């Protein structure tokens, strides 16, 4: 009996240990901290959220991955994409709304507007629901919201800026240069999402050859948010006069007229142009009077 009692005590002790070990396992907390770029916000909320709003994605429904930029810039006429990444969507739907007029643009993959330039593009592998805008114009700029059909709905706003590239030449449309001076034509390209890959210069419609026997012609281009190209022509001569055009590969061209002066003041050139214009006008008036006089004589009017 004494041996049996010892065996029972040992079994009870081992059972208690097993029971305690099992109890500790099921009571051990299982937590998951999501990345800070995951959050959920109320509809039409433009404010940044505190870390207190970040919740455990295992305990909630859909939420937005906002690792992408909230600001999108597109060129006039070039297709624009506003990307919305939604996690844990489940059986909910994603819609796109235009803030300007609260117009419903898309629901799921369907377009809910008569403007068929707006389309929904779904990438199931990345959980992306993108708003595609075909042939965007500057009037399409504004705030758009990606919205999830929860109760109440939650949304994430993005700003679309549709810009038209602007190309200018400083001092145009006419530049007056003294013979022997250095011509410095400065072409500025603005409102591009990225610098133009190439900027071409032409003189009277022909591409400028920087290795020509004339020499002294060079170009310097500085790329950035604003791209600037400098065309330098040393020891200017009369043959350098004419029309110069700056042609960025991804923006509109612009032109300037260069006048290389032989000791003549620009005002004198302008006066000469005005006199020539007045001469043409006087000639036309004289011919008109002659025609009227001929008609009066024909009808006997003196």
CSV table of C-alpha atoms in Angstrom, one decimal:
chain,number,residue,atom,x,y,z
A,1,UNK,CA,0.0,0.0,0.0
A,2,UNK,CA,2.8,2.3,0.8
A,3,UNK,CA,4.3,1.8,-2.6
A,4,UNK,CA,0.9,2.3,-4.3
A,5,UNK,CA,0.5,5.6,-2.4
A,6,UNK,CA,4.0,6.8,-3.6
A,7,UNK,CA,3.1,6.0,-7.2
A,8,UNK,CA,-0.2,7.9,-6.9
A,9,UNK,CA,1.5,11.0,-5.5
A,10,UNK,CA,4.1,10.9,-8.3
A,11,UNK,CA,1.3,10.7,-10.9
A,12,UNK,CA,-0.6,13.6,-9.3
A,13,UNK,CA,2.5,15.7,-9.3
A,14,UNK,CA,3.3,15.0,-13.0
A,15,UNK,CA,-0.3,15.6,-13.9
A,16,UNK,CA,-0.2,18.9,-12.2
A,17,UNK,CA,2.9,19.9,-14.0
A,18,UNK,CA,1.4,19.0,-17.3
A,19,UNK,CA,-1.8,20.9,-16.5
A,20,UNK,CA,0.2,24.0,-15.5
A,21,UNK,CA,2.3,23.8,-18.6
A,22,UNK,CA,-0.8,23.6,-20.8
A,23,UNK,CA,-2.5,26.4,-19.0
A,24,UNK,CA,0.4,28.7,-19.5
A,25,UNK,CA,0.5,28.0,-23.2
A,26,UNK,CA,-3.1,28.9,-23.8
A,27,UNK,CA,-2.9,32.0,-21.7
A,28,UNK,CA,0.2,33.4,-23.3
A,29,UNK,CA,-0.7,36.5,-25.3
A,30,UNK,CA,-0.4,36.5,-29.2
A,31,UNK,CA,0.0,40.0,-30.4
A,32,UNK,CA,0.9,41.5,-33.8
A,33,UNK,CA,2.0,45.1,-34.3
A,34,UNK,CA,1.2,46.3,-37.9
A,35,UNK,CA,3.5,48.6,-39.9
A,36,UNK,CA,2.9,52.3,-39.1
A,37,UNK,CA,1.8,53.0,-42.7
A,38,UNK,CA,-1.4,51.0,-42.1
A,39,UNK,CA,-4.4,53.0,-40.9
A,40,UNK,CA,-8.1,53.5,-41.2
A,41,UNK,CA,-9.7,56.9,-41.2
A,42,UNK,CA,-13.2,58.3,-41.4
A,43,UNK,CA,-14.6,59.5,-44.7
A,44,UNK,CA,-13.3,62.8,-46.1
A,45,UNK,CA,-10.7,63.1,-43.3
A,46,UNK,CA,-7.7,65.1,-44.4
A,47,UNK,CA,-5.9,65.0,-41.0
A,48,UNK,CA,-2.9,62.8,-40.2
A,49,UNK,CA,-3.7,60.2,-37.6
A,50,UNK,CA,-2.1,59.4,-34.2
A,51,UNK,CA,-0.6,56.1,-33.4
A,52,UNK,CA,-3.5,55.4,-31.1
A,53,UNK,CA,-5.7,54.9,-34.2
A,54,UNK,CA,-3.5,52.1,-35.5
A,55,UNK,CA,-5.2,48.8,-34.6
A,56,UNK,CA,-4.4,45.2,-34.8
A,57,UNK,CA,-5.5,44.1,-38.3
A,58,UNK,CA,-6.5,40.7,-36.9
A,59,UNK,CA,-9.2,42.5,-34.9
A,60,UNK,CA,-10.8,44.6,-37.6
A,61,UNK,CA,-12.0,44.8,-41.1
A,62,UNK,CA,-10.6,46.6,-44.2
A,63,UNK,CA,-7.8,49.2,-43.9
A,64,UNK,CA,-5.6,51.2,-46.2
A,65,UNK,CA,-2.0,50.8,-47.0
A,66,UNK,CA,-0.8,54.4,-47.4
A,67,UNK,CA,2.8,53.7,-48.3
A,68,UNK,CA,2.3,55.3,-51.7
A,69,UNK,CA,2.2,59.1,-52.1
A,70,UNK,CA,-1.1,61.0,-51.7
A,71,UNK,CA,-0.1,63.5,-54.4
A,72,UNK,CA,-0.1,62.6,-58.0
A,73,UNK,CA,1.0,64.8,-60.9
A,74,UNK,CA,0.1,64.1,-64.5
A,75,UNK,CA,0.6,65.8,-67.8
A,76,UNK,CA,-2.3,67.2,-69.8
A,77,UNK,CA,-3.4,64.4,-72.2
A,78,UNK,CA,-1.3,61.7,-70.5
A,79,UNK,CA,-3.1,58.9,-68.6
A,80,UNK,CA,-3.1,59.4,-64.8
A,81,UNK,CA,-3.4,56.7,-62.1
A,82,UNK,CA,-4.5,57.2,-58.5
A,83,UNK,CA,-3.5,54.1,-56.6
A,84,UNK,CA,-5.5,52.8,-53.6
A,85,UNK,CA,-4.2,49.7,-51.7
A,86,UNK,CA,-6.8,48.1,-49.5
A,87,UNK,CA,-6.1,45.2,-47.1
A,88,UNK,CA,-8.6,42.7,-45.6
A,89,UNK,CA,-11.3,43.9,-48.1
A,90,UNK,CA,-13.4,40.7,-47.7
A,91,UNK,CA,-16.8,41.1,-49.3
A,92,UNK,CA,-16.7,44.9,-49.2
A,93,UNK,CA,-16.4,47.0,-52.3
A,94,UNK,CA,-14.1,49.9,-53.2
A,95,UNK,CA,-15.5,53.1,-54.8
A,96,UNK,CA,-13.9,56.3,-56.1
A,97,UNK,CA,-15.5,59.7,-55.4
A,98,UNK,CA,-14.6,63.2,-56.8
A,99,UNK,CA,-14.7,65.7,-53.9
A,100,UNK,CA,-15.4,68.7,-56.2
A,101,UNK,CA,-19.0,67.7,-56.7
A,102,UNK,CA,-19.2,64.5,-54.6
A,103,UNK,CA,-19.7,62.6,-57.8
A,104,UNK,CA,-19.5,58.8,-57.7
A,105,UNK,CA,-17.1,57.7,-60.4
A,106,UNK,CA,-16.6,54.0,-59.9
A,107,UNK,CA,-17.9,51.1,-57.8
A,108,UNK,CA,-15.8,48.0,-57.9
A,109,UNK,CA,-14.8,47.5,-61.5
A,110,UNK,CA,-17.8,49.4,-62.9
A,111,UNK,CA,-17.8,53.0,-64.0
A,112,UNK,CA,-20.7,55.0,-62.5
A,113,UNK,CA,-20.4,58.2,-64.5
A,114,UNK,CA,-21.2,59.2,-68.1
A,115,UNK,CA,-17.6,60.4,-68.4
A,116,UNK,CA,-16.0,57.2,-69.6
A,117,UNK,CA,-12.5,58.6,-69.1
A,118,UNK,CA,-12.7,57.4,-65.5
A,119,UNK,CA,-12.1,53.7,-65.1
A,120,UNK,CA,-11.4,51.3,-62.2
A,121,UNK,CA,-8.3,49.0,-62.5
A,122,UNK,CA,-8.0,46.1,-60.0
A,123,UNK,CA,-4.7,44.3,-59.3
A,124,UNK,CA,-5.7,41.3,-57.1
A,125,UNK,CA,-2.1,40.3,-56.3
A,126,UNK,CA,-1.3,43.7,-54.8
A,127,UNK,CA,-4.8,44.5,-53.4
A,128,UNK,CA,-4.7,47.7,-55.6
A,129,UNK,CA,-7.8,49.5,-56.7
A,130,UNK,CA,-6.6,52.3,-59.0
A,131,UNK,CA,-8.6,55.1,-60.6
A,132,UNK,CA,-7.5,55.5,-64.2
A,133,UNK,CA,-8.1,58.9,-65.8
A,134,UNK,CA,-7.8,59.0,-69.6
A,135,UNK,CA,-6.8,62.2,-71.4
A,136,UNK,CA,-6.7,64.3,-68.2
A,137,UNK,CA,-7.2,68.1,-68.5
A,138,UNK,CA,-6.3,70.8,-66.0
A,139,UNK,CA,-10.0,71.0,-64.9
A,140,UNK,CA,-9.6,67.4,-63.6
A,141,UNK,CA,-7.2,68.5,-60.9
A,142,UNK,CA,-8.5,68.2,-57.3
A,143,UNK,CA,-9.1,65.7,-54.5
A,144,UNK,CA,-10.4,62.2,-55.1
A,145,UNK,CA,-11.4,59.7,-52.4
A,146,UNK,CA,-11.0,55.9,-52.4
A,147,UNK,CA,-13.8,54.6,-50.2
A,148,UNK,CA,-14.6,51.2,-48.6
A,149,UNK,CA,-18.2,50.2,-48.2
A,150,UNK,CA,-18.0,49.6,-44.4
A,151,UNK,CA,-20.6,50.9,-42.0
A,152,UNK,CA,-20.0,53.8,-41.8
A,153,UNK,CA,-17.9,54.1,-44.9
A,154,UNK,CA,-14.1,54.9,-44.6
A,155,UNK,CA,-12.1,56.7,-47.2
A,156,UNK,CA,-8.6,57.8,-48.1
A,157,UNK,CA,-8.1,61.0,-50.1
A,158,UNK,CA,-5.6,61.7,-52.8
A,159,UNK,CA,-4.8,64.9,-54.8
A,160,UNK,CA,-4.4,64.9,-58.5
A,161,UNK,CA,-2.6,67.8,-60.2
A,162,UNK,CA,-2.9,68.0,-64.0
A,163,UNK,CA,-0.3,70.3,-65.4
A,164,UNK,CA,0.7,71.6,-68.8
A,165,UNK,CA,4.4,71.9,-69.5
A,166,UNK,CA,5.6,75.4,-70.0
A,167,UNK,CA,8.6,76.3,-72.1
A,168,UNK,CA,10.0,79.9,-72.2
A,169,UNK,CA,13.1,81.6,-73.5
A,170,UNK,CA,14.2,84.5,-71.3
A,171,UNK,CA,14.0,87.9,-73.0
A,172,UNK,CA,11.9,86.8,-76.0
A,173,UNK,CA,10.3,87.1,-78.4
A,174,UNK,CA,13.1,89.3,-79.8
A,175,UNK,CA,16.7,89.7,-78.7
A,176,UNK,CA,19.2,92.3,-80.0
A,177,UNK,CA,22.9,91.5,-79.8
A,178,UNK,CA,25.9,93.5,-80.8
A,179,UNK,CA,28.3,92.0,-83.3
A,180,UNK,CA,31.2,90.3,-81.5
A,181,UNK,CA,29.2,89.7,-78.3
A,182,UNK,CA,28.2,86.4,-76.8
A,183,UNK,CA,24.7,85.3,-77.4
A,184,UNK,CA,23.2,83.6,-74.3
A,185,UNK,CA,19.8,82.0,-75.0
A,186,UNK,CA,18.2,80.6,-71.8
A,187,UNK,CA,15.4,78.1,-72.2
A,188,UNK,CA,13.4,77.2,-69.1
A,189,UNK,CA,11.1,74.1,-68.9
A,190,UNK,CA,8.6,73.9,-66.0
A,191,UNK,CA,5.7,71.8,-64.8
A,192,UNK,CA,7.1,68.4,-65.7
A,193,UNK,CA,6.9,65.4,-63.4
A,194,UNK,CA,10.5,64.6,-64.4
A,195,UNK,CA,13.1,66.5,-66.4
A,196,UNK,CA,12.9,66.1,-70.2
A,197,UNK,CA,15.4,63.4,-71.4
A,198,UNK,CA,16.6,65.7,-74.2
A,199,UNK,CA,16.5,69.4,-75.3
A,200,UNK,CA,17.2,70.2,-78.9
A,201,UNK,CA,18.1,73.7,-80.3
A,202,UNK,CA,17.5,74.7,-83.9
A,203,UNK,CA,18.5,77.8,-85.9
A,204,UNK,CA,16.1,78.7,-88.7
A,205,UNK,CA,14.6,75.2,-88.6
A,206,UNK,CA,17.9,73.3,-88.7
A,207,UNK,CA,19.4,71.4,-85.8
A,208,UNK,CA,22.5,73.2,-84.4
A,209,UNK,CA,25.8,71.4,-84.9
A,210,UNK,CA,28.0,72.1,-82.0
A,211,UNK,CA,31.0,70.6,-83.8
A,212,UNK,CA,30.7,72.8,-86.9
A,213,UNK,CA,33.7,74.7,-88.3
A,214,UNK,CA,32.2,77.9,-87.1
A,215,UNK,CA,33.1,77.0,-83.5
A,216,UNK,CA,32.2,78.8,-80.3
A,217,UNK,CA,28.7,77.3,-80.1
A,218,UNK,CA,27.9,75.2,-77.0
A,219,UNK,CA,25.0,74.2,-74.8
A,220,UNK,CA,24.7,73.6,-71.1
A,221,UNK,CA,21.6,71.9,-69.6
A,222,UNK,CA,20.8,71.8,-65.9
A,223,UNK,CA,18.0,69.3,-65.0
A,224,UNK,CA,15.7,69.4,-62.0
A,225,UNK,CA,12.2,70.4,-61.0
A,226,UNK,CA,12.9,73.3,-63.3
A,227,UNK,CA,15.1,72.4,-66.3
A,228,UNK,CA,17.2,75.1,-67.8
A,229,UNK,CA,19.2,74.9,-71.1
A,230,UNK,CA,21.7,77.6,-72.1
A,231,UNK,CA,22.7,78.0,-75.7
A,232,UNK,CA,26.0,80.0,-75.9
A,233,UNK,CA,27.2,81.5,-79.2
A,234,UNK,CA,30.5,83.4,-79.0
A,235,UNK,CA,31.6,86.2,-81.2
A,236,UNK,CA,28.2,86.8,-82.7
A,237,UNK,CA,28.1,87.7,-86.4
A,238,UNK,CA,25.3,88.7,-88.9
A,239,UNK,CA,24.9,85.1,-90.0
A,240,UNK,CA,23.9,84.2,-86.4
A,241,UNK,CA,20.8,86.3,-86.7
A,242,UNK,CA,17.5,84.4,-87.2
A,243,UNK,CA,14.9,82.2,-85.4
A,244,UNK,CA,16.1,80.0,-82.6
A,245,UNK,CA,13.9,77.3,-81.2
A,246,UNK,CA,14.1,75.3,-78.0
A,247,UNK,CA,12.5,71.9,-78.3
A,248,UNK,CA,12.3,69.8,-75.1
A,249,UNK,CA,11.5,66.1,-75.8
A,250,UNK,CA,8.5,66.1,-73.4
A,251,UNK,CA,7.2,69.7,-73.6
A,252,UNK,CA,6.1,72.3,-76.1
A,253,UNK,CA,8.8,74.1,-78.2
A,254,UNK,CA,9.3,77.9,-78.0
A,255,UNK,CA,11.0,80.4,-80.3
A,256,UNK,CA,13.0,83.6,-80.1
A,257,UNK,CA,14.2,85.9,-82.9
A,258,UNK,CA,17.9,87.0,-82.6
A,259,UNK,CA,19.0,90.2,-84.3
A,260,UNK,CA,22.8,90.7,-84.5
A,261,UNK,CA,23.4,94.5,-84.9
A,262,UNK,CA,26.2,96.1,-86.8
A,263,UNK,CA,26.4,99.2,-84.6
A,264,UNK,CA,22.8,100.0,-85.2
A,265,UNK,CA,20.6,100.8,-82.2
A,266,UNK,CA,17.5,98.5,-81.7
A,267,UNK,CA,15.3,101.5,-81.7
A,268,UNK,CA,16.5,102.4,-85.2
A,269,UNK,CA,15.6,98.9,-86.4
A,270,UNK,CA,12.2,99.2,-84.9
A,271,UNK,CA,11.8,102.6,-86.5
A,272,UNK,CA,12.9,101.1,-89.9
A,273,UNK,CA,10.4,98.3,-89.5
A,274,UNK,CA,7.7,100.8,-88.7
A,275,UNK,CA,8.6,103.0,-91.7
A,276,UNK,CA,8.5,100.0,-94.0
A,277,UNK,CA,5.1,99.1,-92.6
A,278,UNK,CA,3.8,102.6,-93.0
A,279,UNK,CA,5.1,102.6,-96.5
A,280,UNK,CA,3.2,99.5,-97.4
A,281,UNK,CA,0.1,101.1,-95.8
A,282,UNK,CA,0.5,104.3,-97.8
A,283,UNK,CA,0.9,102.3,-101.0
A,284,UNK,CA,-2.3,100.4,-100.4
A,285,UNK,CA,-4.2,103.7,-99.7
A,286,UNK,CA,-2.8,105.2,-102.9
A,287,UNK,CA,-4.0,102.3,-105.0
A,288,UNK,CA,-7.4,102.4,-103.3
A,289,UNK,CA,-7.8,106.1,-104.1
A,290,UNK,CA,-6.7,105.5,-107.7
A,291,UNK,CA,-9.4,102.8,-108.0
A,292,UNK,CA,-12.0,105.0,-106.6
A,293,UNK,CA,-11.0,107.9,-108.9
A,294,UNK,CA,-11.2,105.6,-111.9
A,295,UNK,CA,-14.7,104.5,-110.8
A,296,UNK,CA,-15.9,108.1,-110.3
A,297,UNK,CA,-14.7,109.1,-113.8
A,298,UNK,CA,-16.5,106.1,-115.3
A,299,UNK,CA,-19.8,107.3,-113.8
A,300,UNK,CA,-19.1,111.0,-114.8
A,301,UNK,CA,-18.4,112.1,-111.3
A,302,UNK,CA,-15.7,114.8,-111.2
